[in-house]
Amino acid sequence: MLHDRVLVRQDSAEGERRSGGGILIPATATAAVGRRLAWAEVVAVGQNVRAVEPGDRVLYDPEDRAEVEVRGVAYVLMRERDLHAVAADRFEGSEDSTGLYL
């Protein structure tokens, strides 16, 4: 990875999803609601990335992405500035921490 690039693997495939109450929501309904951010796991980072490390979970906008396939696995390539939040165990150091870095 070069410069400020982050390579992530999406948590789940796009399409249908379930609500917290177990209701199945089709992909066509979620498209009509508006933009929805997605979670992904960081696989690799460039040398100038400061806020994330491999293994972290990050929140990003699926509309602003560049997909790449490496050895049959689909990844998303983006700049660090395109990330909205980072969830990692290392941020849980203080008693009032949620583990999220926004």
JSON list of C-alpha atoms in Angstrom, two decimals:
[
{"chain": "A", "resi": 1, "resn": "MET", "atom": "CA", "xyz": [0.00, 0.00, 0.00]},
{"chain": "A", "resi": 2, "resn": "LEU", "atom": "CA", "xyz": [1.25, 3.47, -0.82]},
{"chain": "A", "resi": 3, "resn": "HIS", "atom": "CA", "xyz": [0.93, 6.85, 0.93]},
{"chain": "A", "resi": 4, "resn": "ASP", "atom": "CA", "xyz": [-2.44, 7.37, 2.68]},
{"chain": "A", "resi": 5, "resn": "ARG", "atom": "CA", "xyz": [-4.29, 4.41, 1.15]},
{"chain": "A", "resi": 6, "resn": "VAL", "atom": "CA", "xyz": [-6.32, 1.92, 3.17]},
{"chain": "A", "resi": 7, "resn": "LEU", "atom": "CA", "xyz": [-7.37, -1.51, 1.89]},
{"chain": "A", "resi": 8, "resn": "VAL", "atom": "CA", "xyz": [-10.50, -2.93, 3.55]},
{"chain": "A", "resi": 9, "resn": "ARG", "atom": "CA", "xyz": [-12.65, -6.03, 3.28]},
{"chain": "A", "resi": 10, "resn": "GLN", "atom": "CA", "xyz": [-16.40, -5.44, 3.54]},
{"chain": "A", "resi": 11, "resn": "ASP", "atom": "CA", "xyz": [-18.14, -7.02, 6.54]},
{"chain": "A", "resi": 12, "resn": "SER", "atom": "CA", "xyz": [-21.07, -8.36, 4.54]},
{"chain": "A", "resi": 13, "resn": "ALA", "atom": "CA", "xyz": [-22.28, -8.55, 1.00]},
{"chain": "A", "resi": 14, "resn": "GLU", "atom": "CA", "xyz": [-24.60, -5.84, -0.20]},
{"chain": "A", "resi": 15, "resn": "GLY", "atom": "CA", "xyz": [-28.25, -6.65, -0.58]},
{"chain": "A", "resi": 16, "resn": "GLU", "atom": "CA", "xyz": [-30.79, -7.80, 1.94]},
{"chain": "A", "resi": 17, "resn": "ARG", "atom": "CA", "xyz": [-30.21, -7.22, 5.63]},
{"chain": "A", "resi": 18, "resn": "ARG", "atom": "CA", "xyz": [-32.08, -7.75, 8.89]},
{"chain": "A", "resi": 19, "resn": "SER", "atom": "CA", "xyz": [-33.24, -5.09, 11.32]},
{"chain": "A", "resi": 20, "resn": "GLY", "atom": "CA", "xyz": [-32.56, -5.35, 15.05]},
{"chain": "A", "resi": 21, "resn": "GLY", "atom": "CA", "xyz": [-36.03, -6.88, 15.46]},
{"chain": "A", "resi": 22, "resn": "GLY", "atom": "CA", "xyz": [-35.36, -9.56, 12.83]},
{"chain": "A", "resi": 23, "resn": "ILE", "atom": "CA", "xyz": [-37.32, -8.02, 9.97]},
{"chain": "A", "resi": 24, "resn": "LEU", "atom": "CA", "xyz": [-35.84, -8.74, 6.53]},
{"chain": "A", "resi": 25, "resn": "ILE", "atom": "CA", "xyz": [-35.16, -5.48, 4.62]},
{"chain": "A", "resi": 26, "resn": "PRO", "atom": "CA", "xyz": [-34.66, -5.93, 0.85]},
{"chain": "A", "resi": 27, "resn": "ALA", "atom": "CA", "xyz": [-31.85, -4.12, -0.97]},
{"chain": "A", "resi": 28, "resn": "THR", "atom": "CA", "xyz": [-34.37, -2.09, -2.99]},
{"chain": "A", "resi": 29, "resn": "ALA", "atom": "CA", "xyz": [-35.82, -0.58, 0.21]},
{"chain": "A", "resi": 30, "resn": "THR", "atom": "CA", "xyz": [-32.45, 0.49, 1.58]},
{"chain": "A", "resi": 31, "resn": "ALA", "atom": "CA", "xyz": [-31.59, 2.25, -1.68]},
{"chain": "A", "resi": 32, "resn": "ALA", "atom": "CA", "xyz": [-34.74, 4.36, -1.43]},
{"chain": "A", "resi": 33, "resn": "VAL", "atom": "CA", "xyz": [-34.01, 5.46, 2.15]},
{"chain": "A", "resi": 34, "resn": "GLY", "atom": "CA", "xyz": [-30.81, 7.26, 1.29]},
{"chain": "A", "resi": 35, "resn": "ARG", "atom": "CA", "xyz": [-27.11, 6.88, 1.87]},
{"chain": "A", "resi": 36, "resn": "ARG", "atom": "CA", "xyz": [-26.12, 4.30, 4.42]},
{"chain": "A", "resi": 37, "resn": "LEU", "atom": "CA", "xyz": [-22.57, 3.97, 5.75]},
{"chain": "A", "resi": 38, "resn": "ALA", "atom": "CA", "xyz": [-20.98, 0.52, 5.97]},
{"chain": "A", "resi": 39, "resn": "TRP", "atom": "CA", "xyz": [-18.45, -1.21, 8.23]},
{"chain": "A", "resi": 40, "resn": "ALA", "atom": "CA", "xyz": [-15.33, -2.97, 6.94]},
{"chain": "A", "resi": 41, "resn": "GLU", "atom": "CA", "xyz": [-12.16, -4.55, 8.33]},
{"chain": "A", "resi": 42, "resn": "VAL", "atom": "CA", "xyz": [-8.80, -2.95, 7.55]},
{"chain": "A", "resi": 43, "resn": "VAL", "atom": "CA", "xyz": [-6.49, -5.39, 5.76]},
{"chain": "A", "resi": 44, "resn": "ALA", "atom": "CA", "xyz": [-3.51, -3.16, 4.87]},
{"chain": "A", "resi": 45, "resn": "VAL", "atom": "CA", "xyz": [-2.45, 0.50, 5.21]},
{"chain": "A", "resi": 46, "resn": "GLY", "atom": "CA", "xyz": [0.08, 2.76, 3.53]},
{"chain": "A", "resi": 47, "resn": "GLN", "atom": "CA", "xyz": [3.09, 4.25, 5.32]},
{"chain": "A", "resi": 48, "resn": "ASN", "atom": "CA", "xyz": [1.42, 7.67, 5.82]},
{"chain": "A", "resi": 49, "resn": "VAL", "atom": "CA", "xyz": [-1.76, 6.36, 7.47]},
{"chain": "A", "resi": 50, "resn": "ARG", "atom": "CA", "xyz": [-1.90, 7.46, 11.11]},
{"chain": "A", "resi": 51, "resn": "ALA", "atom": "CA", "xyz": [-5.33, 6.63, 12.58]},
{"chain": "A", "resi": 52, "resn": "VAL", "atom": "CA", "xyz": [-5.94, 3.01, 11.58]},
{"chain": "A", "resi": 53, "resn": "GLU", "atom": "CA", "xyz": [-4.10, -0.29, 11.74]},
{"chain": "A", "resi": 54, "resn": "PRO", "atom": "CA", "xyz": [-4.74, -3.68, 10.12]},
{"chain": "A", "resi": 55, "resn": "GLY", "atom": "CA", "xyz": [-7.49, -5.46, 12.05]},
{"chain": "A", "resi": 56, "resn": "ASP", "atom": "CA", "xyz": [-9.44, -2.29, 12.92]},
{"chain": "A", "resi": 57, "resn": "ARG", "atom": "CA", "xyz": [-13.06, -1.89, 11.82]},
{"chain": "A", "resi": 58, "resn": "VAL", "atom": "CA", "xyz": [-13.83, 1.32, 9.95]},
{"chain": "A", "resi": 59, "resn": "LEU", "atom": "CA", "xyz": [-16.99, 3.13, 8.87]},
{"chain": "A", "resi": 60, "resn": "TYR", "atom": "CA", "xyz": [-17.06, 4.41, 5.29]},
{"chain": "A", "resi": 61, "resn": "ASP", "atom": "CA", "xyz": [-19.44, 5.51, 2.54]},
{"chain": "A", "resi": 62, "resn": "PRO", "atom": "CA", "xyz": [-19.97, 2.63, 0.09]},
{"chain": "A", "resi": 63, "resn": "GLU", "atom": "CA", "xyz": [-20.81, 5.11, -2.69]},
{"chain": "A", "resi": 64, "resn": "ASP", "atom": "CA", "xyz": [-17.24, 6.52, -2.66]},
{"chain": "A", "resi": 65, "resn": "ARG", "atom": "CA", "xyz": [-15.20, 3.41, -3.24]},
{"chain": "A", "resi": 66, "resn": "ALA", "atom": "CA", "xyz": [-12.84, 1.74, -5.65]},
{"chain": "A", "resi": 67, "resn": "GLU", "atom": "CA", "xyz": [-13.13, -2.03, -5.68]},
{"chain": "A", "resi": 68, "resn": "VAL", "atom": "CA", "xyz": [-10.20, -4.31, -6.41]},
{"chain": "A", "resi": 69, "resn": "GLU", "atom": "CA", "xyz": [-9.95, -8.10, -6.54]},
{"chain": "A", "resi": 70, "resn": "VAL", "atom": "CA", "xyz": [-6.80, -9.80, -5.22]},
{"chain": "A", "resi": 71, "resn": "ARG", "atom": "CA", "xyz": [-6.50, -13.59, -5.54]},
{"chain": "A", "resi": 72, "resn": "GLY", "atom": "CA", "xyz": [-10.26, -13.94, -5.90]},
{"chain": "A", "resi": 73, "resn": "VAL", "atom": "CA", "xyz": [-11.15, -11.82, -2.85]},
{"chain": "A", "resi": 74, "resn": "ALA", "atom": "CA", "xyz": [-12.93, -8.47, -3.29]},
{"chain": "A", "resi": 75, "resn": "TYR", "atom": "CA", "xyz": [-11.51, -5.47, -1.40]},
{"chain": "A", "resi": 76, "resn": "VAL", "atom": "CA", "xyz": [-12.23, -1.75, -1.29]},
{"chain": "A", "resi": 77, "resn": "LEU", "atom": "CA", "xyz": [-9.38, 0.74, -1.71]},
{"chain": "A", "resi": 78, "resn": "MET", "atom": "CA", "xyz": [-9.74, 4.26, -0.30]},
{"chain": "A", "resi": 79, "resn": "ARG", "atom": "CA", "xyz": [-7.87, 7.17, 1.22]},
{"chain": "A", "resi": 80, "resn": "GLU", "atom": "CA", "xyz": [-7.64, 7.56, 4.99]},
{"chain": "A", "resi": 81, "resn": "ARG", "atom": "CA", "xyz": [-9.54, 10.87, 4.79]},
{"chain": "A", "resi": 82, "resn": "ASP", "atom": "CA", "xyz": [-12.58, 9.00, 3.37]},
{"chain": "A", "resi": 83, "resn": "LEU", "atom": "CA", "xyz": [-13.07, 7.07, 6.63]},
{"chain": "A", "resi": 84, "resn": "HIS", "atom": "CA", "xyz": [-15.78, 8.30, 9.00]},
{"chain": "A", "resi": 85, "resn": "ALA", "atom": "CA", "xyz": [-14.97, 6.31, 12.18]},
{"chain": "A", "resi": 86, "resn": "VAL", "atom": "CA", "xyz": [-12.59, 3.67, 13.56]},
{"chain": "A", "resi": 87, "resn": "ALA", "atom": "CA", "xyz": [-13.56, 0.94, 16.03]},
{"chain": "A", "resi": 88, "resn": "ALA", "atom": "CA", "xyz": [-10.62, -0.74, 17.78]},
{"chain": "A", "resi": 89, "resn": "ASP", "atom": "CA", "xyz": [-9.84, -2.33, 21.14]},
{"chain": "A", "resi": 90, "resn": "ARG", "atom": "CA", "xyz": [-6.84, -0.02, 21.63]},
{"chain": "A", "resi": 91, "resn": "PHE", "atom": "CA", "xyz": [-9.21, 2.97, 22.07]},
{"chain": "A", "resi": 92, "resn": "GLU", "atom": "CA", "xyz": [-10.83, 1.38, 25.13]},
{"chain": "A", "resi": 93, "resn": "GLY", "atom": "CA", "xyz": [-8.06, 2.61, 27.47]},
{"chain": "A", "resi": 94, "resn": "SER", "atom": "CA", "xyz": [-10.15, 4.94, 29.62]},
{"chain": "A", "resi": 95, "resn": "GLU", "atom": "CA", "xyz": [-13.26, 4.10, 31.62]},
{"chain": "A", "resi": 96, "resn": "ASP", "atom": "CA", "xyz": [-15.55, 6.41, 29.60]},
{"chain": "A", "resi": 97, "resn": "SER", "atom": "CA", "xyz": [-14.33, 5.20, 26.19]},
{"chain": "A", "resi": 98, "resn": "THR", "atom": "CA", "xyz": [-16.67, 3.47, 23.73]},
{"chain": "A", "resi": 99, "resn": "GLY", "atom": "CA", "xyz": [-13.88, 1.99, 21.61]},
{"chain": "A", "resi": 100, "resn": "LEU", "atom": "CA", "xyz": [-14.79, 4.31, 18.73]},
{"chain": "A", "resi": 101, "resn": "TYR", "atom": "CA", "xyz": [-12.60, 7.05, 17.31]},
{"chain": "A", "resi": 102, "resn": "LEU", "atom": "CA", "xyz": [-14.69, 9.55, 15.34]}
]
